[in-house]
mmCIF file of C-alpha atoms in Angstrom:
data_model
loop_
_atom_site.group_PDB
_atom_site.id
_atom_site.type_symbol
_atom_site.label_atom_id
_atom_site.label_comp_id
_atom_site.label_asym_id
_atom_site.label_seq_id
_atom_site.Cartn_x
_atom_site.Cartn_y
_atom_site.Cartn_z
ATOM 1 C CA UNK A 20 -132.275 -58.690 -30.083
ATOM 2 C CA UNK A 21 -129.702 -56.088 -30.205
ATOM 3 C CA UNK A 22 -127.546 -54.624 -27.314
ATOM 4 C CA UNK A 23 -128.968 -50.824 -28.775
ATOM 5 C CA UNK A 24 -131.965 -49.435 -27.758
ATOM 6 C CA UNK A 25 -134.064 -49.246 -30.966
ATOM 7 C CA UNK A 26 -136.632 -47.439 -29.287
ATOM 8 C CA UNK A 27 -134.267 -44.406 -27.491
ATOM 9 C CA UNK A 28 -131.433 -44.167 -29.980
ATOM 10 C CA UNK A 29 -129.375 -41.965 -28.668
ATOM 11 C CA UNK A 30 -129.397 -43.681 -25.221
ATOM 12 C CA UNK A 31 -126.695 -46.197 -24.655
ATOM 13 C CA UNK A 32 -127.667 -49.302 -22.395
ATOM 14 C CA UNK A 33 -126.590 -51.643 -20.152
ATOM 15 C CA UNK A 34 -125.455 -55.232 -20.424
ATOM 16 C CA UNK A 35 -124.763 -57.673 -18.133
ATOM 17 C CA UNK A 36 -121.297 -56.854 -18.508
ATOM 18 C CA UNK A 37 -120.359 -53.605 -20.314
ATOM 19 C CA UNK A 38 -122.471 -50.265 -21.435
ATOM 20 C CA UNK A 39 -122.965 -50.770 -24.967
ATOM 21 C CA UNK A 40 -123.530 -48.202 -27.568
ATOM 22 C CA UNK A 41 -126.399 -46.567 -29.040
ATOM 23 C CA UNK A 42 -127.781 -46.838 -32.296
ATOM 24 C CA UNK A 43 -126.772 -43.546 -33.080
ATOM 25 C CA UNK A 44 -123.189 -44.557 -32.531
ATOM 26 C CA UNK A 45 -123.215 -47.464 -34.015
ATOM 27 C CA UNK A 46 -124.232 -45.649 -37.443
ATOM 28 C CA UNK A 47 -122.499 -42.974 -37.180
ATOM 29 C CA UNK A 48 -119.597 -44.765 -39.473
ATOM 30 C CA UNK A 49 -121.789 -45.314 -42.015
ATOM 31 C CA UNK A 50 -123.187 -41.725 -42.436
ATOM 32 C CA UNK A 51 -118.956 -40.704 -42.120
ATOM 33 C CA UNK A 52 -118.564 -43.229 -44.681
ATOM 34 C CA UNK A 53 -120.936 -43.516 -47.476
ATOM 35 C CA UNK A 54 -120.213 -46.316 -49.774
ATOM 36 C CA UNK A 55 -123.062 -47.704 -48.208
ATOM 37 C CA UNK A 56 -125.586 -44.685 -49.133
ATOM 38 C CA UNK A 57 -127.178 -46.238 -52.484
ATOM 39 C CA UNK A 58 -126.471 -50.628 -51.558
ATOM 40 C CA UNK A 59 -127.488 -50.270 -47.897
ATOM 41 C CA UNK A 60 -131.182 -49.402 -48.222
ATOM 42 C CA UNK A 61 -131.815 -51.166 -52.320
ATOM 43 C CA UNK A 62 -130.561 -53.987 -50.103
ATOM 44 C CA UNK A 63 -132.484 -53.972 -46.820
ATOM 45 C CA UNK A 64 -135.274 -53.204 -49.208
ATOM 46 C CA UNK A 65 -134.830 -56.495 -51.543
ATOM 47 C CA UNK A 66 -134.254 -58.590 -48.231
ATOM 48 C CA UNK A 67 -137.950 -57.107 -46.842
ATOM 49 C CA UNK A 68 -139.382 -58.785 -49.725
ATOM 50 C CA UNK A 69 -137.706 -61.866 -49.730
ATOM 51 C CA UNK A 70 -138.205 -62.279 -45.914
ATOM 52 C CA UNK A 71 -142.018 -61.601 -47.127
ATOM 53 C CA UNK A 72 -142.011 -63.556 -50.124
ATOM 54 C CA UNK A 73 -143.305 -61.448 -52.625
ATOM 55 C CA UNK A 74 -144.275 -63.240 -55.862
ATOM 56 C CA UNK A 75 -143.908 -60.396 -58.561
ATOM 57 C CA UNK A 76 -140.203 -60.019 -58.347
ATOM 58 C CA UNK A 77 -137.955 -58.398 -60.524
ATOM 59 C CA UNK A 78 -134.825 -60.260 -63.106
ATOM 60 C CA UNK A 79 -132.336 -59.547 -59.908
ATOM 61 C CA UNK A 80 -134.877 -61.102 -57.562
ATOM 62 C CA UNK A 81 -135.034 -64.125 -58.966
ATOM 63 C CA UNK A 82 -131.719 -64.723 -59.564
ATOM 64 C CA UNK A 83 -131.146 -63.496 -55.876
ATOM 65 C CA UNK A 84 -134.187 -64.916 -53.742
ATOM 66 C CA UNK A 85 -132.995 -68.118 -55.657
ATOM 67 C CA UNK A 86 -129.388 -68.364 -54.281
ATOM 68 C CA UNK A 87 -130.630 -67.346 -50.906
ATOM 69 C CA UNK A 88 -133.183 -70.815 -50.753
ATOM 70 C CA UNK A 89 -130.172 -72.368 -52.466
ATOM 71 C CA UNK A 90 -127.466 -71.240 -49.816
ATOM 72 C CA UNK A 91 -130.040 -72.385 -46.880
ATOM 73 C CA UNK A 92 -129.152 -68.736 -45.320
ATOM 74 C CA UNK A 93 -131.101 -68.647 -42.116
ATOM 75 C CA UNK A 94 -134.537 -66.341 -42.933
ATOM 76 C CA UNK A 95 -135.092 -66.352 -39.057
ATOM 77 C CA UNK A 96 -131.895 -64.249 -39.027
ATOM 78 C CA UNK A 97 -132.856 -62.077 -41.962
ATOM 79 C CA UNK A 98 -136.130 -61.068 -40.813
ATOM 80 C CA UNK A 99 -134.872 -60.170 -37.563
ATOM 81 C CA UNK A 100 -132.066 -57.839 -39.699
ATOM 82 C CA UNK A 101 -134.940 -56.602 -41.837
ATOM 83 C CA UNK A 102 -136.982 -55.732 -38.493
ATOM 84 C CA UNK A 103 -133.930 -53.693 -36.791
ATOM 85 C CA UNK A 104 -134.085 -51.861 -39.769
ATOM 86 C CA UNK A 105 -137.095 -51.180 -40.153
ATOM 87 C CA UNK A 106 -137.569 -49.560 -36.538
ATOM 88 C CA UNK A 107 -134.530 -47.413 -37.140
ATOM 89 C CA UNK A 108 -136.147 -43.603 -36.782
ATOM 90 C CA UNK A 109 -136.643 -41.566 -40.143
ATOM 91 C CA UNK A 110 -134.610 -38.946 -38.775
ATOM 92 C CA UNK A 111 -131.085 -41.103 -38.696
ATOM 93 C CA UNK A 112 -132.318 -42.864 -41.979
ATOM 94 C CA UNK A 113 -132.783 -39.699 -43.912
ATOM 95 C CA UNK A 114 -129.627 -38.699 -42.517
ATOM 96 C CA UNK A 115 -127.115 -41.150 -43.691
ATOM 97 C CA UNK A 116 -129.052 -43.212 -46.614
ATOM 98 C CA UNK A 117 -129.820 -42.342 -50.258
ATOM 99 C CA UNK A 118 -133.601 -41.244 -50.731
ATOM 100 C CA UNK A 119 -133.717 -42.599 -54.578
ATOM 101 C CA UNK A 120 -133.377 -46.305 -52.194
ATOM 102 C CA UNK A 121 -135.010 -45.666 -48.955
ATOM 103 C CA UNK A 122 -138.650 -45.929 -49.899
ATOM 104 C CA UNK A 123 -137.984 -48.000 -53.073
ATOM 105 C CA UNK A 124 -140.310 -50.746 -52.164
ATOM 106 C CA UNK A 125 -141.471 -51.610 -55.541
ATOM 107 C CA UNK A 126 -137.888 -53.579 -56.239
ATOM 108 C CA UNK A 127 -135.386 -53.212 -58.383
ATOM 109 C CA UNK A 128 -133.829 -54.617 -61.552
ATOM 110 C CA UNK A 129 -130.513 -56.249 -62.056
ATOM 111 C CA UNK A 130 -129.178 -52.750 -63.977
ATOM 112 C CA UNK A 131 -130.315 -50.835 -61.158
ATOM 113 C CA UNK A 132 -128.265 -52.981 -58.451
ATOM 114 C CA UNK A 133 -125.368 -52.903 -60.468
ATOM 115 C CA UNK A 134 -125.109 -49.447 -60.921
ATOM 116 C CA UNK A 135 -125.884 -49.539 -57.079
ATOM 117 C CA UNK A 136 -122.797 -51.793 -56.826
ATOM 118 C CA UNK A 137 -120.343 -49.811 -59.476
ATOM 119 C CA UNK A 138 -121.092 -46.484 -57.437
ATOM 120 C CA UNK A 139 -120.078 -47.899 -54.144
ATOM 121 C CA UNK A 140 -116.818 -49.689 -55.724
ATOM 122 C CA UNK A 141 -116.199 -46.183 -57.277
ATOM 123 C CA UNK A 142 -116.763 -44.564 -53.793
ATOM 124 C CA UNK A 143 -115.183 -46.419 -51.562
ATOM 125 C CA UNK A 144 -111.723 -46.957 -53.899
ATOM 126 C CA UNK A 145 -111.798 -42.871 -54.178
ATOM 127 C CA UNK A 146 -112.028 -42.641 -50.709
ATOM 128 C CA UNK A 147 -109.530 -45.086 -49.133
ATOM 129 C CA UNK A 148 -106.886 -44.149 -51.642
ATOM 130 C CA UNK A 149 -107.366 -40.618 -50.689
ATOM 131 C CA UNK A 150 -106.931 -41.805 -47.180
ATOM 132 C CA UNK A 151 -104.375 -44.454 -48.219
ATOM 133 C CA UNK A 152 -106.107 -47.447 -46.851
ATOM 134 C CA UNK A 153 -107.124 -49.171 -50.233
ATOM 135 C CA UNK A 154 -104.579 -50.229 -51.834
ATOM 136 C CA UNK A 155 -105.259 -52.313 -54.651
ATOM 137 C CA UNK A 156 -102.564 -55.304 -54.803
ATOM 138 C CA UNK A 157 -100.025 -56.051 -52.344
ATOM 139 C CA UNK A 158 -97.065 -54.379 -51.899
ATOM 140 C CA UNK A 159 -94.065 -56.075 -50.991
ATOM 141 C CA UNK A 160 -92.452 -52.871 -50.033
ATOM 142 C CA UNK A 161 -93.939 -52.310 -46.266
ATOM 143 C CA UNK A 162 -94.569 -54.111 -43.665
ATOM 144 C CA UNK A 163 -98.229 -55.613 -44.356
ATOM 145 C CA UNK A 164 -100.033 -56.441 -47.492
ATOM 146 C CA UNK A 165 -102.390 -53.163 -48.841
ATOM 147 C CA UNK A 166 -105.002 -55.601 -50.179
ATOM 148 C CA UNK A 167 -106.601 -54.686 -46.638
ATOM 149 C CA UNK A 168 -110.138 -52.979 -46.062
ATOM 150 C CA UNK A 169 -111.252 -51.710 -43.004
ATOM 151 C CA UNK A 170 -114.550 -50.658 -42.087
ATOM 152 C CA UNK A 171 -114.565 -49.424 -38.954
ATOM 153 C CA UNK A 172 -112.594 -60.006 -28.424
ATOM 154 C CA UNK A 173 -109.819 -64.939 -26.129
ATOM 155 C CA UNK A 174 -110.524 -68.444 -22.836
ATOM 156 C CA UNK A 175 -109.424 -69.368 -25.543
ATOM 157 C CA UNK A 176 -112.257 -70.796 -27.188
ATOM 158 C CA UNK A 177 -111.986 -72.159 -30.703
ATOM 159 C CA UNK A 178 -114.494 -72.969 -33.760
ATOM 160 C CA UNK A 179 -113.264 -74.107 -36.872
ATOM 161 C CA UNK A 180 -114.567 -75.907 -40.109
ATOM 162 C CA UNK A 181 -113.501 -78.124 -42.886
ATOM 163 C CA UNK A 182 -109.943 -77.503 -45.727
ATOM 164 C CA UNK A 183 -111.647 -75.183 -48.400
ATOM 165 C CA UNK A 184 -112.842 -76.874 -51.698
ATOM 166 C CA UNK A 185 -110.236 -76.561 -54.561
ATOM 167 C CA UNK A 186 -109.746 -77.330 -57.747
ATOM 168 C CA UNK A 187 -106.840 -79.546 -59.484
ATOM 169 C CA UNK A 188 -104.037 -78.205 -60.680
ATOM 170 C CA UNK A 189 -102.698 -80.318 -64.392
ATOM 171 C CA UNK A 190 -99.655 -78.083 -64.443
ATOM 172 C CA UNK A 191 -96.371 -80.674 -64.542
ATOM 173 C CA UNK A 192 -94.691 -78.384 -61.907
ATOM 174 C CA UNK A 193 -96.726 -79.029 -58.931
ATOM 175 C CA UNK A 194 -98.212 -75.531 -57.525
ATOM 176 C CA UNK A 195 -96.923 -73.926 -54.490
ATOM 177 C CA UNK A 196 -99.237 -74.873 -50.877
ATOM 178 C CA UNK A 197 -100.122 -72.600 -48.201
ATOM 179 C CA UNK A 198 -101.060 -71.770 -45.266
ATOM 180 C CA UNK A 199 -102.524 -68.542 -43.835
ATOM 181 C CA UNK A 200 -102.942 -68.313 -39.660
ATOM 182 C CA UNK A 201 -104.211 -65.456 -37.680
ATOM 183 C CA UNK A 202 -100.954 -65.246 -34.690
ATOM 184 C CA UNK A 203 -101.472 -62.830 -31.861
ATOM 185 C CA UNK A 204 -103.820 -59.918 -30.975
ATOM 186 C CA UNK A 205 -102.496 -56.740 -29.363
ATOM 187 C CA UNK A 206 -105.033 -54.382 -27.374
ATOM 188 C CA UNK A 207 -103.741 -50.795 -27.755
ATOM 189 C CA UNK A 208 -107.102 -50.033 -25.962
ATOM 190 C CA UNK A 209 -109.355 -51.488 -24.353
ATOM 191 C CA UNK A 210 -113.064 -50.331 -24.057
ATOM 192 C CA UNK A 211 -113.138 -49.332 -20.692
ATOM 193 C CA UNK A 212 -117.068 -49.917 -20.751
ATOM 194 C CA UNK A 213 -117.476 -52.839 -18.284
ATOM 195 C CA UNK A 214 -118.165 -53.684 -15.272
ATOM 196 C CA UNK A 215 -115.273 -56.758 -14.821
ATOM 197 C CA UNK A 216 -112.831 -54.051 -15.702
ATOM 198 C CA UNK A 217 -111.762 -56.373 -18.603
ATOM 199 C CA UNK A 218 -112.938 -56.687 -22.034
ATOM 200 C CA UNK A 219 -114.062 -60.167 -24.125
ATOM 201 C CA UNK A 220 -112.908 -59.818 -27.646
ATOM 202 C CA UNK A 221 -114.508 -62.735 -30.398
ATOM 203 C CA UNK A 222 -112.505 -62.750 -33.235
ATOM 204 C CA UNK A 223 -114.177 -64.342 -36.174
ATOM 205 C CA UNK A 224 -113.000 -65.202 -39.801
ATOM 206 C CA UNK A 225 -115.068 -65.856 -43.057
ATOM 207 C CA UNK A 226 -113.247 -67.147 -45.486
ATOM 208 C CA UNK A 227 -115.022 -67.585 -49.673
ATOM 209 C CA UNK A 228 -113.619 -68.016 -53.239
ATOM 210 C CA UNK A 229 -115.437 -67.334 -55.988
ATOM 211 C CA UNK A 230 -116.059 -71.034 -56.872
ATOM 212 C CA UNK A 231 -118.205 -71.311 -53.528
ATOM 213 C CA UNK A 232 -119.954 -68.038 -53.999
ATOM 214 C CA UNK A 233 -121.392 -69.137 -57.352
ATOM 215 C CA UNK A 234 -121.913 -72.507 -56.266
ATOM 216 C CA UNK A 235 -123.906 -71.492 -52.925
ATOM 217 C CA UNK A 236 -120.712 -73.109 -50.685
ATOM 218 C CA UNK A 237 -121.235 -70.846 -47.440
ATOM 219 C CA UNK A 238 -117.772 -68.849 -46.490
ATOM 220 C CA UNK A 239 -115.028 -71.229 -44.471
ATOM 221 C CA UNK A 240 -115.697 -69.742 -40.735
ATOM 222 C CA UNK A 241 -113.012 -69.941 -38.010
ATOM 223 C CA UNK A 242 -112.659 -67.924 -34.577
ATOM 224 C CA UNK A 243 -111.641 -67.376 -31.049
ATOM 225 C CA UNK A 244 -112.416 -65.668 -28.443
ATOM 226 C CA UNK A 245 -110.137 -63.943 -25.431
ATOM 227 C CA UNK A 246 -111.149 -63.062 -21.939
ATOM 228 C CA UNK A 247 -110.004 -60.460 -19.870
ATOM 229 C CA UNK A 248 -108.182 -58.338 -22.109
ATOM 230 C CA UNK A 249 -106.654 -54.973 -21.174
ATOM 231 C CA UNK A 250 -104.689 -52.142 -22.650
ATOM 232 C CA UNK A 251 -101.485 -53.065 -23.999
ATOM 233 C CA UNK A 252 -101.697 -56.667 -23.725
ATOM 234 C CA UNK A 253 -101.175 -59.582 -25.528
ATOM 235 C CA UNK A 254 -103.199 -62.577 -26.771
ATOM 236 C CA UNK A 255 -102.208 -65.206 -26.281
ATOM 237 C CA UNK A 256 -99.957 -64.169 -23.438
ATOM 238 C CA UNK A 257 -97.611 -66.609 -24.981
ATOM 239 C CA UNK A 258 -96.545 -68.394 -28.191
ATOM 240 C CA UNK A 259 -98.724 -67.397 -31.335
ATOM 241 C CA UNK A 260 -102.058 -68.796 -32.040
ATOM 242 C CA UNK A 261 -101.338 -70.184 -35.229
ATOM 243 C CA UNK A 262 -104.883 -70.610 -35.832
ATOM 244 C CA UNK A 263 -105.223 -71.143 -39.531
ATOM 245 C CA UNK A 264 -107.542 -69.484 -41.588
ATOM 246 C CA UNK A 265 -106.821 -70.854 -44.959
ATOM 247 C CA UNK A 266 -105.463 -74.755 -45.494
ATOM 248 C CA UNK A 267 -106.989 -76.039 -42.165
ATOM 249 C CA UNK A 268 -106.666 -79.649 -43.173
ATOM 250 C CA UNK A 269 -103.090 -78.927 -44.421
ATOM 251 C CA UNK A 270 -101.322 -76.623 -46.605
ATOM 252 C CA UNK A 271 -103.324 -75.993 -49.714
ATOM 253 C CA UNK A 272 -102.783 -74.331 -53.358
ATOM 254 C CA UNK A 273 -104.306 -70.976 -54.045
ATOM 255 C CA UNK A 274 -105.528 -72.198 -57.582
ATOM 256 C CA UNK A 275 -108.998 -70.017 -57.137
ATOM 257 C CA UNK A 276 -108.587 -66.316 -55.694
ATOM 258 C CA UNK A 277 -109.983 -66.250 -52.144
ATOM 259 C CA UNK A 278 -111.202 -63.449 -49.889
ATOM 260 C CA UNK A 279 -111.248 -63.602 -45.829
ATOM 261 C CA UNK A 280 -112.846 -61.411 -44.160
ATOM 262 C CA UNK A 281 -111.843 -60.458 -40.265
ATOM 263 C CA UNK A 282 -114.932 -59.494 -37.892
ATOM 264 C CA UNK A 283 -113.649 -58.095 -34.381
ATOM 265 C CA UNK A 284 -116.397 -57.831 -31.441
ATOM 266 C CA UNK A 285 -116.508 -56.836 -28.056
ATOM 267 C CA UNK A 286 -118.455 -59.972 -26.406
ATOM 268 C CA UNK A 287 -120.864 -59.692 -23.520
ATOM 269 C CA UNK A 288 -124.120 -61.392 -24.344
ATOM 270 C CA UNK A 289 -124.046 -64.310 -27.327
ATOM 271 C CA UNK A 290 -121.876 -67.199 -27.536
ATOM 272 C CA UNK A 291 -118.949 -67.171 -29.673
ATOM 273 C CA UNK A 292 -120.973 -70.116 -32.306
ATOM 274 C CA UNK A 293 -124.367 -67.717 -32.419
ATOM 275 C CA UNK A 294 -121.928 -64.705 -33.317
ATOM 276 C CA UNK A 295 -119.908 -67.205 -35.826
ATOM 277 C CA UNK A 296 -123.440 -68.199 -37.604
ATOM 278 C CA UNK A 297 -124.277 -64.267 -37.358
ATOM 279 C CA UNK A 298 -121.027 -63.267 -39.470
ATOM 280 C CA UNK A 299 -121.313 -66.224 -41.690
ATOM 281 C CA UNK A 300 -125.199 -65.279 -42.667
ATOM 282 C CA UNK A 301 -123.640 -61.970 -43.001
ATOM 283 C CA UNK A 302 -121.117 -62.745 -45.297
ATOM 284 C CA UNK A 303 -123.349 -65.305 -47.450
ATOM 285 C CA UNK A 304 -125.841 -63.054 -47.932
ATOM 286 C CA UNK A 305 -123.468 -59.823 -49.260
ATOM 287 C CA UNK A 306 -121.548 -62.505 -51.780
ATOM 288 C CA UNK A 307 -124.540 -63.631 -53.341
ATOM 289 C CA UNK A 308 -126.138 -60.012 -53.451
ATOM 290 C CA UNK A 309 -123.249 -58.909 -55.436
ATOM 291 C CA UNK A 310 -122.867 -61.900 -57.772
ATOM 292 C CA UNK A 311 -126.456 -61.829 -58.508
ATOM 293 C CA UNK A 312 -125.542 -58.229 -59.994
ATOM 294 C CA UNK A 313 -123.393 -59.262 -62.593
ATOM 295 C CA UNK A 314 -120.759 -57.698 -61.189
ATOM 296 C CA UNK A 315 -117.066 -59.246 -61.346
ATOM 297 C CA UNK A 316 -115.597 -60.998 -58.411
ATOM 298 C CA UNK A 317 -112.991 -58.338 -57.654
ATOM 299 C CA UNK A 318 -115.439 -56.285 -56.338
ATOM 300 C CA UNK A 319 -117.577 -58.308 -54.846
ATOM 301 C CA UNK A 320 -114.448 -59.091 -52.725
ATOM 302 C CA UNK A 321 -113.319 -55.317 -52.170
ATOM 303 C CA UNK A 322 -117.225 -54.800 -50.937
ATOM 304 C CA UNK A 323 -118.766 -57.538 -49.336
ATOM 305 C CA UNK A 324 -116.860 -57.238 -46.040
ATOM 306 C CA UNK A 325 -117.779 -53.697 -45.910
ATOM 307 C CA UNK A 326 -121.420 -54.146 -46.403
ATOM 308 C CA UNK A 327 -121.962 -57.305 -44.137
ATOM 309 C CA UNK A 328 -120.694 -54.799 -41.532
ATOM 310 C CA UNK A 329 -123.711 -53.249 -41.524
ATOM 311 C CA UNK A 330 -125.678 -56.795 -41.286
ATOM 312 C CA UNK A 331 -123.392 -57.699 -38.549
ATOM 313 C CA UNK A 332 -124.899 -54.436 -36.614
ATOM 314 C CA UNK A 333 -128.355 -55.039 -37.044
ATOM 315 C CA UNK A 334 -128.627 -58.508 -35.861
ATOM 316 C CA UNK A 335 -125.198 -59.257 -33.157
ATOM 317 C CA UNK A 336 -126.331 -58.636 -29.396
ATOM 318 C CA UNK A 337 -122.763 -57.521 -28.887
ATOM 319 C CA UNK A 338 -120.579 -54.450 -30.211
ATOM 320 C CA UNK A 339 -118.952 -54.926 -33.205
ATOM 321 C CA UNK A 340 -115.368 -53.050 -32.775
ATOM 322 C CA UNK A 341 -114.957 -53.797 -36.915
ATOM 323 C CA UNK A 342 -114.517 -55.879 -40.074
ATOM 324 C CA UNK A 343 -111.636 -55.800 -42.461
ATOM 325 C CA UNK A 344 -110.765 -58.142 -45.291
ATOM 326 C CA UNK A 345 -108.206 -59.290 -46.880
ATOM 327 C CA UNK A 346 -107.593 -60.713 -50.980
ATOM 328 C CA UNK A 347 -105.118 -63.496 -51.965
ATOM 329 C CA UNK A 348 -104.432 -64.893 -55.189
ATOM 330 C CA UNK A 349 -101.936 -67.251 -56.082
ATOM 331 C CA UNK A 350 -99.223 -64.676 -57.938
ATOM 332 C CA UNK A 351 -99.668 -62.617 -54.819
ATOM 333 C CA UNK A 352 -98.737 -64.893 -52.607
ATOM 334 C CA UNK A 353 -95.681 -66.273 -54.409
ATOM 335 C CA UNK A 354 -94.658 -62.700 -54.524
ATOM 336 C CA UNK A 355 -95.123 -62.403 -50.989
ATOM 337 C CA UNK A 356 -93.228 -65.899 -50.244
ATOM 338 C CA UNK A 357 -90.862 -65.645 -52.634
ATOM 339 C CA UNK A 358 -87.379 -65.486 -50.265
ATOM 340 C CA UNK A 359 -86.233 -67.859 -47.884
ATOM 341 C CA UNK A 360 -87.697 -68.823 -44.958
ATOM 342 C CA UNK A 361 -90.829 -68.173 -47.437
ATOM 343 C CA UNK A 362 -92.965 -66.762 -44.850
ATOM 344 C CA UNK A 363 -94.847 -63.229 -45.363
ATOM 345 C CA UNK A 364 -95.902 -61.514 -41.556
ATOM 346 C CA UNK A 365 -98.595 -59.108 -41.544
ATOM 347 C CA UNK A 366 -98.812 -57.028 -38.461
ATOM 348 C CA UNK A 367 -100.194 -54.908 -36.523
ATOM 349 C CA UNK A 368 -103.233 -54.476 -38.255
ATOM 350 C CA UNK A 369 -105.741 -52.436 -36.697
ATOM 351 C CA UNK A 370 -109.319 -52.496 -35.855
ATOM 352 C CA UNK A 371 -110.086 -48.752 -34.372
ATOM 353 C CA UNK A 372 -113.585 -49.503 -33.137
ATOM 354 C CA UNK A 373 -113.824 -45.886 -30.940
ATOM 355 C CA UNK A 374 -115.482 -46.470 -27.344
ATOM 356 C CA UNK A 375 -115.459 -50.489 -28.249
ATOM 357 C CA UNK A 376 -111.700 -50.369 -27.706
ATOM 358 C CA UNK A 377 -108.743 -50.686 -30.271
ATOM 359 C CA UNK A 378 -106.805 -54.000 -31.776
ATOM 360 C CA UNK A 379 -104.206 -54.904 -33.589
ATOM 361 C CA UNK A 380 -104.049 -58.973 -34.786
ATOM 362 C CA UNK A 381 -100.904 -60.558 -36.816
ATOM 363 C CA UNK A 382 -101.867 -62.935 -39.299
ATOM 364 C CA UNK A 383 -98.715 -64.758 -41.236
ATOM 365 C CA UNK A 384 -98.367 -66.337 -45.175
ATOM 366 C CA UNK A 385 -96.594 -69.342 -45.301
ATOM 367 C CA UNK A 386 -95.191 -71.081 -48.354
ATOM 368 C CA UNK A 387 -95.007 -74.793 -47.414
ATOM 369 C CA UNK A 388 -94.352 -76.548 -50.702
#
């Protein structure tokens, strides 16, 4: 189930808490933004036949279909993706998605996905440097990182996993640990679209290297969730939440390149674990999509956010508000650390999510060792 009315698109409907937006609105962003045109339907189409395992299937297939079974990603989940999709009408599809993918039920080959994959990396850095929101390293120069992506609610309820696997280090000079923590979220708006007059934000964290996306190790998942939030205040109302994100057993090395990914959502029917498992299916399923391709980890990282987005909307009851993400490797983050105290703040960074109300979280770097 979805909080959009699959069958009156254009009509927005009522929760038990909040009006929530129509399926229209909810892809509008994708037909304003089309990185997704080509990947979006080659991979709803590829995720049909897996959810109907289809026994003819092509070199990508395979290799795909194989880390899915491998990665135990929940097929309940998937088929209930695939089945949104499906009942989207023609007339939005045709709209906003490539026609060389849409009806391409035959599948397709590992060259054609990672052509699919190239154009969309091509796209989408074109288009956020024009708007200068993809920068492609971070610069120590302003006031947040630019390694950001944005594709575009907490009692203070917490789920967190297990330290991230890494690997040893034989360098004399023992590397550098870290920590990374999300700190505070700021509601610059709020959506004005419930009934309580306050607004439930989950705020949920996916965090993968490349050593557990080839290895099938599903993404490092923390989050929170805040009630009754309203314009121009604070969470938590005081302190920081220091909830970390990366080195939860204690500070860690960055001796494999990581990628977290930051999923905001305006709560009202699912528990904060169902929409945790939701993102982290997500996530899973757009890594191993994109290393299946061939293509280098780089862009898997500056993509797979974006395109679990659109996952995220066809299976979370609740409204997504958005998903940005955020790449760390180890030079970058001595860079970032490298002057006393040795801590690197990134803030206000926002999550403009229209009628589901506007963010801004802090997260903070912190050299340890």
């Amino acid at each position: 189930m979805v909080s959009y009315d699959l069958k009156n698109p254009y009509e927005e409907r009522k929760g038990k808490n909040t009006i929530h937006s129509s399926l229209a609105q909810v892809l509008k962003k994708y037909e304003l933004n089309q990185v997704g045109y080509e990947y979006i339907p080659a991979l709803m189409n590829t995720l049909a036949r897996y959810v109907h395992d289809v026994k003819n299937r092509t070199d990508f297939e395979g290799v795909f279909f194989r880390n899915l079974d491998s990665a135990k990603i929940d097929k309940k989940i998937l088929s209930q993706i695939v089945e949104n999709y499906n009942a989207i009408p023609t007339e939005l599809k045709v709209r906003i998605f490539s026609p060389q993918y849409l009806y391409h039920n035959n599948g397709i080959s590992t060259s054609q996905m990672y052509e699919v994959v190239q154009s969309a990396y091509s796209y989408h850095t074109k288009r956020a440097s024009l708007l200068h929101d993809y920068p492609t390293s971070f610069d120590t120069s302003r006031s947040a990182p630019i390694q950001f992506h944005h594709f575009g609610h907490a009692s203070e309820n917490c789920c967190c996993e297990p330290v991230l696997p890494v690997t040893n280090n034989d360098n004399a000079t023992p590397p550098h640990t870290y920590l990374l923590t999300f700190e505070h979220l700021q509601c610059i708006r709020e959506s004005g679209r419930t009934s309580r007059g306050h607004d439930e934000v989950a705020l949920i964290f996916g965090t993968i290297t490349e050593e557990m996306a080839q290895n099938n190790i599903p993404p490092q998942m923390a989050s929170v969730e805040y009630t009754n939030v309203d314009t121009g205040e604070g969470k938590p109302s005081s302190g920081t939440a220091g909830l970390r994100l990366y080195g939860l057993a204690g500070p860690a090395p960055i001796n494999i390149n990581f990628l977290t990914t930051i999923t905001l959502i305006e709560r009202d029917f699912a528990q904060l674990s169902e929409l945790t498992e939701q993102v982290r299916n997500a996530l899973q399923t757009n890594a191993q999509s994109i290393i299946a391709t061939g293509n280098p980890w780089i862009i898997a990282g500056a993509l797979v956010g974006f395109f679990a987005t659109f996952l995220i909307d066809m299976i979370v009851d609740d409204d997504p508000i958005g998903t940005r993400e955020i790449i760390m490797t180890e030079q970058i983050a001595e860079d970032l650390t490298e002057s006393p105290p040795h801590v690197f703040d990134v803030n206000g960074l926002r999550f403009d999510g229209g009628c589901n109300g506007v963010h801004e979280i802090d997260l903070r770097l912190i050299r340890v060792s």
